[in-house]
CSV table of C-alpha atoms and ligand atoms in Angstrom, one decimal:
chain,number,residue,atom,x,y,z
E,1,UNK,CA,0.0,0.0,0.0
E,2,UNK,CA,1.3,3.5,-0.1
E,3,UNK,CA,3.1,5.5,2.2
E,4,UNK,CA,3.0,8.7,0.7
E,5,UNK,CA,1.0,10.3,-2.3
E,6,UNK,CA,4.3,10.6,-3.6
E,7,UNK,CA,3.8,6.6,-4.1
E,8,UNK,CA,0.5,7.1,-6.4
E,9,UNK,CA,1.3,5.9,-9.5
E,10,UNK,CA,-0.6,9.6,-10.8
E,11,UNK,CA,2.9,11.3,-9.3
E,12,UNK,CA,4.9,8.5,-10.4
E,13,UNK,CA,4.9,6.1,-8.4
E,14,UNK,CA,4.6,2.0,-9.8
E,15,UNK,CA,0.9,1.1,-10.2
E,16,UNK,CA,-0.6,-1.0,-7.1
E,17,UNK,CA,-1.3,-3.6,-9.5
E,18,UNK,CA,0.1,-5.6,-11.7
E,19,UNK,CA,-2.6,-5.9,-14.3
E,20,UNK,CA,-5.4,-3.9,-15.1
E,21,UNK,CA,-8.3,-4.9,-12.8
E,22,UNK,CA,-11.6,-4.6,-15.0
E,23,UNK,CA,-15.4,-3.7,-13.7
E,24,UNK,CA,-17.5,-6.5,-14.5
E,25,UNK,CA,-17.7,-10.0,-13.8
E,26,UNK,CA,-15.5,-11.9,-16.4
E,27,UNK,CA,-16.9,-15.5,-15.6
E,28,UNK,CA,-14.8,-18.1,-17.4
E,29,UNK,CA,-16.3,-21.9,-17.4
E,30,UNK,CA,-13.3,-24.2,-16.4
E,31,UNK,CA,-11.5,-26.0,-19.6
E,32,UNK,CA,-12.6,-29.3,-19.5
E,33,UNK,CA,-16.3,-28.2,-19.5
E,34,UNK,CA,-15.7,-26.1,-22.3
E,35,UNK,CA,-13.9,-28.7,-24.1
E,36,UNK,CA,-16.7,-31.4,-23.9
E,37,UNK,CA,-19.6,-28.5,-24.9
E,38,UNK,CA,-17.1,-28.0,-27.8
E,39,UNK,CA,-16.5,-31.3,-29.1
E,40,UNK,CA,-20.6,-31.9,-29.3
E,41,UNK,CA,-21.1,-29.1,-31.2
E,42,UNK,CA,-18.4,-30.3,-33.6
E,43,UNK,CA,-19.4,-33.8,-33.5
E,44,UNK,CA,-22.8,-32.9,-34.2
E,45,UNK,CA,-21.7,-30.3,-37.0
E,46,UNK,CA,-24.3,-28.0,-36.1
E,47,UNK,CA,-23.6,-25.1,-35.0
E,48,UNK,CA,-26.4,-22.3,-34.4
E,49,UNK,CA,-30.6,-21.9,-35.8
E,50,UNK,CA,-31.4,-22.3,-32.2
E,51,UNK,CA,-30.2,-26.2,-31.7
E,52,UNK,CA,-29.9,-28.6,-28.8
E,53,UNK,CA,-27.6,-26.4,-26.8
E,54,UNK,CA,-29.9,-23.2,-27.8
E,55,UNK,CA,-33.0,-25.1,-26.8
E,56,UNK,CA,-31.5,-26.7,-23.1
E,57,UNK,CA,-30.0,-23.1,-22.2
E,58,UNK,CA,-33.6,-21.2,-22.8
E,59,UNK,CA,-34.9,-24.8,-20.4
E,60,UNK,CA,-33.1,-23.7,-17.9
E,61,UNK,CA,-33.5,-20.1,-18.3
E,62,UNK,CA,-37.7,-20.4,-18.2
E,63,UNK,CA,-36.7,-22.5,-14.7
E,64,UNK,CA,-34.8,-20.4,-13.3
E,65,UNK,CA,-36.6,-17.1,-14.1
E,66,UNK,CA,-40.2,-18.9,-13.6
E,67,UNK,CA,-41.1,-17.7,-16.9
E,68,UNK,CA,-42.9,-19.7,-19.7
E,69,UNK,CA,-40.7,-18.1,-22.4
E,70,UNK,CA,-36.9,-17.0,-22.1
E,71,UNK,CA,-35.7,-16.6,-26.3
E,72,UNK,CA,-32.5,-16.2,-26.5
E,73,UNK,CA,-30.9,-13.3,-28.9
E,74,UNK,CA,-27.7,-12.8,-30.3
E,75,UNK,CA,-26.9,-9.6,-27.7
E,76,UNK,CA,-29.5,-7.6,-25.2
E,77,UNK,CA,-29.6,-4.8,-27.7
E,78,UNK,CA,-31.0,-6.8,-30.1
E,79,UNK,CA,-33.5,-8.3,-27.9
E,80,UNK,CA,-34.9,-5.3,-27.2
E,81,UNK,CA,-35.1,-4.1,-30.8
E,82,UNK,CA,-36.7,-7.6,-31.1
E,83,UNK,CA,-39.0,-7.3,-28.0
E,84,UNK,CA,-40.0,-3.0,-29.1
E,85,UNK,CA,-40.9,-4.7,-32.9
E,86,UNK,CA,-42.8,-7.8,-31.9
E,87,UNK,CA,-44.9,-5.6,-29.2
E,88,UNK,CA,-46.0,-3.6,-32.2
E,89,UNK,CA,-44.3,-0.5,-30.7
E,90,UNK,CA,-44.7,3.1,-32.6
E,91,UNK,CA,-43.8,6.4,-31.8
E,92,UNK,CA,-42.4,7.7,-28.4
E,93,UNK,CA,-41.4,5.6,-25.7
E,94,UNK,CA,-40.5,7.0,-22.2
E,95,UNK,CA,-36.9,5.6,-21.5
E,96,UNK,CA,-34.3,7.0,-19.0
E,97,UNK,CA,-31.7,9.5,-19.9
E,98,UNK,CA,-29.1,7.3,-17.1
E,99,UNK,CA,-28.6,3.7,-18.4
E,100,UNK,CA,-26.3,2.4,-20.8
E,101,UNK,CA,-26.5,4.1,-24.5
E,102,UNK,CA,-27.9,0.5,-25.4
E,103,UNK,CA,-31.1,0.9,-24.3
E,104,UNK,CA,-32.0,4.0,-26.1
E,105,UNK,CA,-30.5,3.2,-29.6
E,106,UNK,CA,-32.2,0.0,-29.6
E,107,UNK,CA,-35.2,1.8,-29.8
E,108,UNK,CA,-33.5,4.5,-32.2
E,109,UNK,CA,-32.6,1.3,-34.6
E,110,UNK,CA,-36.1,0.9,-35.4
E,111,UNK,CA,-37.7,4.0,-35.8
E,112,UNK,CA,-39.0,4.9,-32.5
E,113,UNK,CA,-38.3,7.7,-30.9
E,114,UNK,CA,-36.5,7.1,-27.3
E,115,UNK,CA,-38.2,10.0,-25.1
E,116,UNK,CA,-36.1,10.9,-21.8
E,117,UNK,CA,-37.2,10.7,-18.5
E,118,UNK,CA,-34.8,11.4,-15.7
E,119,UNK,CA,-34.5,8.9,-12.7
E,120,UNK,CA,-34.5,8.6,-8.9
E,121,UNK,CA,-32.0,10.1,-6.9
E,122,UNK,CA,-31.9,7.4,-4.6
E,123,UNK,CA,-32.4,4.7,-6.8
E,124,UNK,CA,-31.0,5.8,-9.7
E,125,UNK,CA,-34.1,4.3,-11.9
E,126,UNK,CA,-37.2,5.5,-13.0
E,127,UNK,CA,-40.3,6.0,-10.9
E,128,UNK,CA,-43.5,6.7,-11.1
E,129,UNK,CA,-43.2,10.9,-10.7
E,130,UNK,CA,-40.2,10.7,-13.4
E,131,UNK,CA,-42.3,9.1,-16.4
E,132,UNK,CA,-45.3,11.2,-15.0
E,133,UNK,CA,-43.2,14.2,-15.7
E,134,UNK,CA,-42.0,12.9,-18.8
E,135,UNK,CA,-45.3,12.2,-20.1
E,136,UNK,CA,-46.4,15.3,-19.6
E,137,UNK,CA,-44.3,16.9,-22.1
E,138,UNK,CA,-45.1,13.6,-24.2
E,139,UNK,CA,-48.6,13.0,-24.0
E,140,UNK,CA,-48.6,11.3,-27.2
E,141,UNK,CA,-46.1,8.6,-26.0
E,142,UNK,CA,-46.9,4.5,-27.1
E,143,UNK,CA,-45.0,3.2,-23.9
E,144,UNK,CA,-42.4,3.2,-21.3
E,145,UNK,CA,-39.2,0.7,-21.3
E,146,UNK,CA,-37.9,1.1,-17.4
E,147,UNK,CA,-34.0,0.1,-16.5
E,148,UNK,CA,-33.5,-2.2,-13.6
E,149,UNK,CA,-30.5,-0.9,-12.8
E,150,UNK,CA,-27.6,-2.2,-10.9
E,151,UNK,CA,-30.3,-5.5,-10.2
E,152,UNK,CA,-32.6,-3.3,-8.6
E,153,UNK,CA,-36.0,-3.5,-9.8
E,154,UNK,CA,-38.0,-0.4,-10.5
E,155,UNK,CA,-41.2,-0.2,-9.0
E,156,UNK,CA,-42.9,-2.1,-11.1
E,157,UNK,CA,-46.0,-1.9,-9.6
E,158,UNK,CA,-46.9,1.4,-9.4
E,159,UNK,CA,-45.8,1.6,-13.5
E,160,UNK,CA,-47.6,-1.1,-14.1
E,161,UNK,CA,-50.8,1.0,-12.9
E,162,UNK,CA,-49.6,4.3,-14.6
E,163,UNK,CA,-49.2,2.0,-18.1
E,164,UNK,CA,-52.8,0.8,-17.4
E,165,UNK,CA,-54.5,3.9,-16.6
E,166,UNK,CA,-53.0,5.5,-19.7
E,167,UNK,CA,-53.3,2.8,-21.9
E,168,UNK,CA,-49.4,2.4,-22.4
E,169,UNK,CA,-46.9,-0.5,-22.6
E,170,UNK,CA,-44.5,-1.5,-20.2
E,171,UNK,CA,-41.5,-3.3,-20.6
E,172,UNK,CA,-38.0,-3.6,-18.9
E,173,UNK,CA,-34.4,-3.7,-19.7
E,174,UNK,CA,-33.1,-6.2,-17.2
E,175,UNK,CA,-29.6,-6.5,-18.6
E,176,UNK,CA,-28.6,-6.1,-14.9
E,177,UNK,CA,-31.0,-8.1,-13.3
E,178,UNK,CA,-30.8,-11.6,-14.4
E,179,UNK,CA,-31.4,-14.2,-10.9
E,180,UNK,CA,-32.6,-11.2,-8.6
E,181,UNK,CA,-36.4,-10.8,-7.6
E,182,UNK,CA,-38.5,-8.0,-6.6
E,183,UNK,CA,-41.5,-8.5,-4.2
E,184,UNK,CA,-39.7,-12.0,-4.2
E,185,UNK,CA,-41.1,-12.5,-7.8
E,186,UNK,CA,-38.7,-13.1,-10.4
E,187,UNK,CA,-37.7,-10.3,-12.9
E,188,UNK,CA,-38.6,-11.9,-15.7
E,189,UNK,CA,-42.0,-11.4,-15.0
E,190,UNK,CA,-43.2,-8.4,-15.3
E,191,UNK,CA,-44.7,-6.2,-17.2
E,192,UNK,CA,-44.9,-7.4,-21.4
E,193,UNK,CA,-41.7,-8.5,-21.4
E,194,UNK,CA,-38.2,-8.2,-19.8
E,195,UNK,CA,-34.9,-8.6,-21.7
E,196,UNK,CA,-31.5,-10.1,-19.8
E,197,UNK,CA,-28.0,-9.2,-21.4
E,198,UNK,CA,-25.4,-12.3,-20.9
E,199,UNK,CA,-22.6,-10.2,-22.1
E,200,UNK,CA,-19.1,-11.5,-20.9
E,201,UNK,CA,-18.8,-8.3,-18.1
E,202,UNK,CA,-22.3,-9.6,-17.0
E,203,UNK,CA,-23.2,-12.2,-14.3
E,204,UNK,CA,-24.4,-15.1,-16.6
E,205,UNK,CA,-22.4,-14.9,-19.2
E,206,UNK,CA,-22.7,-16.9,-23.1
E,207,UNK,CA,-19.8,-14.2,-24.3
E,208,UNK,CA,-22.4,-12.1,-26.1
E,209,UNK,CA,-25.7,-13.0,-25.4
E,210,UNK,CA,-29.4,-12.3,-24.1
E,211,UNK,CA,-32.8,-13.2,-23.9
E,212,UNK,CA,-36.3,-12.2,-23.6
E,213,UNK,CA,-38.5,-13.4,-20.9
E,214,UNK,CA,-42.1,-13.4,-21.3
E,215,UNK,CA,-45.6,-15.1,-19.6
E,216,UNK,CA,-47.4,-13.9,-23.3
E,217,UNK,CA,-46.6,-17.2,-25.5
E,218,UNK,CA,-48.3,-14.9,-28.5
E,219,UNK,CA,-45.8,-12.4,-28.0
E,220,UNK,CA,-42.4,-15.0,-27.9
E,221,UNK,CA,-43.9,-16.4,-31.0
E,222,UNK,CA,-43.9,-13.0,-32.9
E,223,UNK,CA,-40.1,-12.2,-31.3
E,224,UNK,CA,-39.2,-15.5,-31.8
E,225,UNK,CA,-40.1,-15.0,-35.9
E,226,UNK,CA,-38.2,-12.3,-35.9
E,227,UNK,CA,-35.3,-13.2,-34.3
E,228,UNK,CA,-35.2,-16.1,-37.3
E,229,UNK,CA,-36.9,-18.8,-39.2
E,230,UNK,CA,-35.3,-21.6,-37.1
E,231,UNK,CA,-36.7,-22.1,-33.8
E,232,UNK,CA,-40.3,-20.9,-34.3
E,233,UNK,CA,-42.9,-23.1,-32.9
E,234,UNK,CA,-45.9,-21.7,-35.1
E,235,UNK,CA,-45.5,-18.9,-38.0
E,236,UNK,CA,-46.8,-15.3,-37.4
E,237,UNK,CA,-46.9,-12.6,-38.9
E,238,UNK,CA,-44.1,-10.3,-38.3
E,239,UNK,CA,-43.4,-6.9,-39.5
E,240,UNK,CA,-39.7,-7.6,-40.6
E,241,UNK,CA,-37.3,-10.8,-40.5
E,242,UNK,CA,-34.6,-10.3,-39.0
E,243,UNK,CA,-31.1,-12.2,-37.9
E,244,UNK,CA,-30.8,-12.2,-33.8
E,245,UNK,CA,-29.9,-15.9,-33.7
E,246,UNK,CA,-27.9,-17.4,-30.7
E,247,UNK,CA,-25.4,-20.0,-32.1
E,248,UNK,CA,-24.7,-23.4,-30.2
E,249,UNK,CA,-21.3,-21.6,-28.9
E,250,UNK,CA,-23.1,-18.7,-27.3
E,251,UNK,CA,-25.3,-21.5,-25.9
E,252,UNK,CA,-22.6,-23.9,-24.6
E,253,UNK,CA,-20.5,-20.8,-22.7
E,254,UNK,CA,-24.0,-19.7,-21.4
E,255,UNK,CA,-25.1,-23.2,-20.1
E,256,UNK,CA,-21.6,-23.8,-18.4
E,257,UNK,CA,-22.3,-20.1,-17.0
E,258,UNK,CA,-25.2,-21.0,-15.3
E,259,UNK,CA,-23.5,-24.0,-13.8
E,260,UNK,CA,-21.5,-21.7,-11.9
E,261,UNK,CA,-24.1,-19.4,-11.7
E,262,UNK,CA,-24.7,-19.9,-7.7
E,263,UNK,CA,-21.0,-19.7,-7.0
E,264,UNK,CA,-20.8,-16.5,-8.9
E,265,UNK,CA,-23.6,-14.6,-6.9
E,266,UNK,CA,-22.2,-16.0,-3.4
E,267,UNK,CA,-19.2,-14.6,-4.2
E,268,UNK,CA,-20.2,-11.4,-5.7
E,269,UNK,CA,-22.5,-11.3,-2.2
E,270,UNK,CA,-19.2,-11.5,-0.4
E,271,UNK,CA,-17.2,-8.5,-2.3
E,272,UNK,CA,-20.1,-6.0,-1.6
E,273,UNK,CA,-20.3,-7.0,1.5
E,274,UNK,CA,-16.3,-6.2,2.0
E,275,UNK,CA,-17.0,-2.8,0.2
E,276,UNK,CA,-19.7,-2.2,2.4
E,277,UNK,CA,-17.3,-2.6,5.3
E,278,UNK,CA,-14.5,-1.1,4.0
E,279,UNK,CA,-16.3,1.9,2.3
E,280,UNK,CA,-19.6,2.3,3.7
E,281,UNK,CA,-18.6,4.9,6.3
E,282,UNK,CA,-16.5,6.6,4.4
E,283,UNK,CA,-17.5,10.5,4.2
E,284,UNK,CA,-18.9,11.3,0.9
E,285,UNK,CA,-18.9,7.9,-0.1
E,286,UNK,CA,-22.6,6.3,-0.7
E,287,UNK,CA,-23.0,2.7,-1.6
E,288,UNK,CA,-25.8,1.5,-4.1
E,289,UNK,CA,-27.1,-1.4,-2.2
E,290,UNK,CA,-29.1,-4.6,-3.1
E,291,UNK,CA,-33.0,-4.4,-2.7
E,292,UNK,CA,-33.0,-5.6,1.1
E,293,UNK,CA,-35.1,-9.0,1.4
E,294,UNK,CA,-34.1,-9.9,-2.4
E,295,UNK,CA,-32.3,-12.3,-4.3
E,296,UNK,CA,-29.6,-10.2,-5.8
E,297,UNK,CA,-27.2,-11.4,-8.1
E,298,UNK,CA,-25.1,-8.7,-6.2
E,299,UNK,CA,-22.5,-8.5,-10.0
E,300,UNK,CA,-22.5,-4.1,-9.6
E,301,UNK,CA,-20.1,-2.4,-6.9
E,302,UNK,CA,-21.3,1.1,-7.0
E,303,UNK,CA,-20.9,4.3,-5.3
E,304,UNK,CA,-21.9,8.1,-5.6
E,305,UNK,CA,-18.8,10.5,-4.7
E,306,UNK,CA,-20.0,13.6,-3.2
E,307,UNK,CA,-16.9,15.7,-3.7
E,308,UNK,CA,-16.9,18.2,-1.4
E,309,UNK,CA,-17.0,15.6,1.6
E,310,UNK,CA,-15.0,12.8,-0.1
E,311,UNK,CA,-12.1,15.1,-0.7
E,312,UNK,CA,-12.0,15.2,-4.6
E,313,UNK,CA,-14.5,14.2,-7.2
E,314,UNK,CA,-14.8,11.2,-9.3
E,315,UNK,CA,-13.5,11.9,-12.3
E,316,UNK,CA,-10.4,12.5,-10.1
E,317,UNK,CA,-10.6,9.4,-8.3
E,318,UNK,CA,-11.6,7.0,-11.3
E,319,UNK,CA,-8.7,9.2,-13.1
E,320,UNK,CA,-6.2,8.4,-9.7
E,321,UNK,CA,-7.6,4.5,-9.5
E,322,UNK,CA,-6.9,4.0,-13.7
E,323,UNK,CA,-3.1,4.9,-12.9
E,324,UNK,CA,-2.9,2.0,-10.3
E,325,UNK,CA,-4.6,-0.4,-12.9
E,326,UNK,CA,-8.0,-0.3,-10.8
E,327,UNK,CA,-10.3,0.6,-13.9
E,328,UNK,CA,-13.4,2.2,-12.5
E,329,UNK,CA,-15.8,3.2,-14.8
E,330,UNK,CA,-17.8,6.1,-14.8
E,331,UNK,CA,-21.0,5.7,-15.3
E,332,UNK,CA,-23.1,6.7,-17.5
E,333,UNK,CA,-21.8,9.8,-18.7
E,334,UNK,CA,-22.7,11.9,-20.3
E,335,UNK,CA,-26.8,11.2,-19.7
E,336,UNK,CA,-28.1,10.1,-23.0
E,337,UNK,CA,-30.2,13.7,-23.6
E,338,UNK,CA,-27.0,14.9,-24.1
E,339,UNK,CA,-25.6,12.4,-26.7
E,340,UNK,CA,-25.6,11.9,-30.4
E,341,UNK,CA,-28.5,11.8,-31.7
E,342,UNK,CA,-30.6,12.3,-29.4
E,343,UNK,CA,-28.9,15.6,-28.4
E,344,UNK,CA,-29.7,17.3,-31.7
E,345,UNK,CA,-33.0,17.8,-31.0
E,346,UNK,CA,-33.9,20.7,-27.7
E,347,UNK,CA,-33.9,18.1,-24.6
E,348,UNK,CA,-35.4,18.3,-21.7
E,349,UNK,CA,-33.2,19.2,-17.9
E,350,UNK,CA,-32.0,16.1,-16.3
E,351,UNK,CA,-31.1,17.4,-12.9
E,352,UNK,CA,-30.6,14.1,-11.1
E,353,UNK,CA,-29.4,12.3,-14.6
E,354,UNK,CA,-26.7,14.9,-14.8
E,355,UNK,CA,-25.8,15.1,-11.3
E,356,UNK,CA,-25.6,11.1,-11.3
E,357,UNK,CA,-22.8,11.0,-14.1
E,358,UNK,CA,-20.9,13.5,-12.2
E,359,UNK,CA,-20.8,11.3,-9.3
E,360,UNK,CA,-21.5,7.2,-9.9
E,361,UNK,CA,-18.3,5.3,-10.1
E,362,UNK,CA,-18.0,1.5,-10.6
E,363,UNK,CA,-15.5,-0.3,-9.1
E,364,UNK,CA,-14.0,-3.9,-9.9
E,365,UNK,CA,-15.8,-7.1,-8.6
E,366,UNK,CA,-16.6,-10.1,-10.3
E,367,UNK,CA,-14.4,-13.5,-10.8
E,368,UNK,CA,-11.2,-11.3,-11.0
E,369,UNK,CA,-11.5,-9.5,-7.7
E,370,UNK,CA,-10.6,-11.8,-4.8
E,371,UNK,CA,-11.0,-10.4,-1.1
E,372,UNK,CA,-7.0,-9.1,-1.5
E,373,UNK,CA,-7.7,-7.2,-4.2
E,374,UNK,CA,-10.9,-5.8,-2.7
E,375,UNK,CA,-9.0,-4.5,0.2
E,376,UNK,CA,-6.4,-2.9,-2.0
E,377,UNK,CA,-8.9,-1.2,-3.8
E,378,UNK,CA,-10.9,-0.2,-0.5
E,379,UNK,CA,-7.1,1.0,0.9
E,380,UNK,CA,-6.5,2.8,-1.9
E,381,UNK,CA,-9.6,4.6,-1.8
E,382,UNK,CA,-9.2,5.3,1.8
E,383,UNK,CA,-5.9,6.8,1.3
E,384,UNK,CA,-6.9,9.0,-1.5
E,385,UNK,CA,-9.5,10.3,1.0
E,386,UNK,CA,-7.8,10.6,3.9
E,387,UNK,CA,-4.8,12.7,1.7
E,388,UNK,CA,-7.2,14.2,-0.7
E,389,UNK,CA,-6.6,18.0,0.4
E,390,UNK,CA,-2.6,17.3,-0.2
E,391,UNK,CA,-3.2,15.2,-3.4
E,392,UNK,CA,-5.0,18.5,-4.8
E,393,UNK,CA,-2.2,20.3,-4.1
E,394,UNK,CA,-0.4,18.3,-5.8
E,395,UNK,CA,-2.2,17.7,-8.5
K,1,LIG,N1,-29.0,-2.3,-21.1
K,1,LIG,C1,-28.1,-2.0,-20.1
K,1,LIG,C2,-28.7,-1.4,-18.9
K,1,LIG,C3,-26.8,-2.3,-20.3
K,1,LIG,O1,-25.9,-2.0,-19.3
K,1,LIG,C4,-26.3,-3.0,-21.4
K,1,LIG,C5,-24.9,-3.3,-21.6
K,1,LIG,C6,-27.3,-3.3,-22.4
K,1,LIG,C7,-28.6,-2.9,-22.3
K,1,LIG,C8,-26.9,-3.9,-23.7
K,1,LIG,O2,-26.5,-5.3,-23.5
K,1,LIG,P1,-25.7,-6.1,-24.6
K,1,LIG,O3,-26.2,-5.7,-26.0
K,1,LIG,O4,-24.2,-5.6,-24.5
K,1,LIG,O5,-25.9,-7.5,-24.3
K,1,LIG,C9,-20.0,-2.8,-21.4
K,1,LIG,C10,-20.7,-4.0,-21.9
K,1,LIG,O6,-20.2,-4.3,-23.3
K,1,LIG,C11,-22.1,-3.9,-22.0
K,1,LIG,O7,-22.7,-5.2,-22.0
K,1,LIG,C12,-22.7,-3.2,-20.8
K,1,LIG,N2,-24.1,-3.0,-20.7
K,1,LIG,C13,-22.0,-1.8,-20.7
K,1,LIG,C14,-22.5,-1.0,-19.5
K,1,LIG,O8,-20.6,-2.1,-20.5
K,1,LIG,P2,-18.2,-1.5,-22.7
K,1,LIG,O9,-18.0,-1.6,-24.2
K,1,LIG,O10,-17.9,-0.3,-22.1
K,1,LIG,O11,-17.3,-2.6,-21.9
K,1,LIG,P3,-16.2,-3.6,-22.5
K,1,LIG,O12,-16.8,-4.6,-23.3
K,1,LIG,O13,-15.1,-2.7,-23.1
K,1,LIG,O14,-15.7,-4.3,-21.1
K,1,LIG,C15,-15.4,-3.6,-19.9
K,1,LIG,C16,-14.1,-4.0,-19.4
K,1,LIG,O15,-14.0,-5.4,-19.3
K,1,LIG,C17,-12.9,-3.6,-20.1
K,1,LIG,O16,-12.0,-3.1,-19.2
K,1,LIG,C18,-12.3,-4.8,-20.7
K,1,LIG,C19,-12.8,-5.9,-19.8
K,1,LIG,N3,-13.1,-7.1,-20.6
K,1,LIG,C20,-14.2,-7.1,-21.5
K,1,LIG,C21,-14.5,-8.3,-22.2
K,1,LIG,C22,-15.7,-8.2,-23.2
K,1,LIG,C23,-12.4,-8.3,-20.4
K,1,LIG,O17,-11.5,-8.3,-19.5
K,1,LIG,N4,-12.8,-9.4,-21.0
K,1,LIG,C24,-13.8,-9.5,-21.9
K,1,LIG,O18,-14.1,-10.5,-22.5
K,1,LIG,O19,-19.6,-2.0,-22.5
């Protein structure tokens, strides 16, 4: 650890690390087990248009989601493309300005128009008063597609009743959510439909990868005919085809992902849990916490800096961190309203969206980040605060 900020790698000092220490989880399947998923997909010489691996990973998926319908797609964008198409979407749909660019332009992709709400403070997702707000200035919008972000469900409930009363759709991005519940119910389950991402920095992981789970078998049908003409069970009508196939390797990675699956969460569970303890009392430092009372799949170690009583802000930090090869990220700036595209048309203020990507940081966690190099990231982060008046001297 260091002595002196004289020792941060930002002054000159070596790098704590080794080797870059990525956000996100980074879930490898051991070798042998890869090797035997790989040699039946080679013997078999059949190699995506949703086959035997395909069909046992979306098995287990509807199982463990408790959902009658979990299609797999190539990548989470896509699925919600997919999802947006087959639900007959048109016009404006209420999204939030603070989630990943992905989950506007997939809407963007096919002609609707993403319409920006901003998000809780607390929370960080969108409630009730946010889309209310929104919709005011968008009367005319077709539906809403809430974020749960960092696993955290939105309430779900009370947008479920605002989509009924004003004849809307619901549906959610759950690309962070995928084992966690709400209410104890499964995300999966609610509203229309819900769509997972399995890339490689996310809990489950089938390298790229997603899926969209659904209770309305009418609806899978129409996404699954779009997602390709292999793998339909009956033939609808759907607007356009479309490729968003998920070959037999995405499905092997994927089913040997959910065979570590438990593992991964219990020791995600235990990292937060040393953040908490290392960082929760830190001034200026707030943890994002799973849902109390939930199954969480706990993948998402994040924190809001309030600069004035940490010491320095984030930008500083995650800048001070990248030197030591810890490589927070910085999340999710800037708010959508204020990029391309969607930035060249008048938006709306964001106050909490913009004050959020001033101050949400990510740090490390997933199968990389064992409890030593939690500590060293919470020392690290200690020491910056505890010498972060001489540091901006310094600096
Ligand atoms: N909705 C939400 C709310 C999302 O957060 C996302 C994606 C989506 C929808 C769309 O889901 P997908 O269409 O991707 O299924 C990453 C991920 O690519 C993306 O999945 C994620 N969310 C987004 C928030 O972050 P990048 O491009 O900034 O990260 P990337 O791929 O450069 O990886 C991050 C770090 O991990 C790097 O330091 C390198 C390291 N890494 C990455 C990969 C892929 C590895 O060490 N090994 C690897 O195999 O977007």
């Amino acid at each position: 650890m260091k002595k002196s900020i004289d020792d941060l790698a930002v002054f000159g000092g070596g790098p704590l690390l080794e080797k870059p220490l990525p956000v996100g989880q980074m879930n490898m399947p051991s070798w042998e087990g890869f090797r035997e998923r790989m040699q039946g997909i080679l013997d078999r010489r059949y190699y995506t248009n949703h086959g035997v691996l395909a069909q046992e990973f979306e098995e287990r998926l509807c199982g463990i989601l408790k959902v009658r319908n979990a299609v797999t797609i190539t990548n989470a964008t896509i699925g919600i493309s997919l999802a947006a198409l087959a639900m007959g979407m048109k016009g404006k749909v209420i999204v939030p300005a603070f989630t990943s660019a992905a989950t506007a332009q997939a809407l963007e992709w096919i002609g609707l128009e993403p319409a920006f709400c901003d998000v809780n403070p607390f929370t960080h997702a969108v409630s009730v008063e946010t889309v209310e707000a929104a919709l005011e200035r968008h009367p005319d919008a077709t539906g809403v597609l809430g974020v749960h972000l960092w696993g955290n469900a939105c309430d779900t409930e009370g947008l479920g009743e605002l989509a009924k009363r004003r004849g809307l759709s619901v549906f959610y991005d759950a690309a962070h959510a995928f084992g966690c519940t709400h209410g104890g119910r499964s995300v999966g389950t609610f509203g229309d439909c819900e769509i997972f991402s399995f890339h490689a920095t996310k809990v489950l992981n089938s390298c790229e990868g997603g899926c969209v789970a659904t209770n309305d078998d009418d609806l899978a049908e129409r996404i699954r005919n779009l997602r390709s003409s292999y793998g339909r069970r009956r033939d609808v009508e759907v607007p356009v085809n479309a490729n968003g196939r998920f070959s037999e390797f995405q499905a092997a990675f994927g089913l040997l992902s959910l065979d570590d699956f438990e593992a991964n969460c219990a020791r995600n569970t235990e990292t937060l849990e040393r953040y908490r303890n290392g960082l929760g009392e830190v001034p200026g430092l707030r943890m994002i916490l799973p849902d109390a009372g939930e199954r969480h799949n706990c993948q998402y170690a994040v924190f809001e800096v309030d600069a004035d009583r940490f010491g320095i802000d984030r930008d500083h930090l995650a800048d001070i961190l990248g030197q030591e090869n810890i490589l927070a990220r910085k999340c999710f700036t800037p708010g959508l309203h204020r990029c391309v595209p969607f930035s060249r048309v008048p938006q709306p203020d964001m106050p909490v969206t913009d004050d959020l990507c001033r101050k949400v940081i990510q740090l490390p966690s997933g199968s990389m980040v064992g409890p030593r190099e939690t500590d060293s990231v919470i020392g690290l982060v200690r020491f910056i605060h505890e010498n972060a008046q001489a540091i901006g001297r310094k600096a």
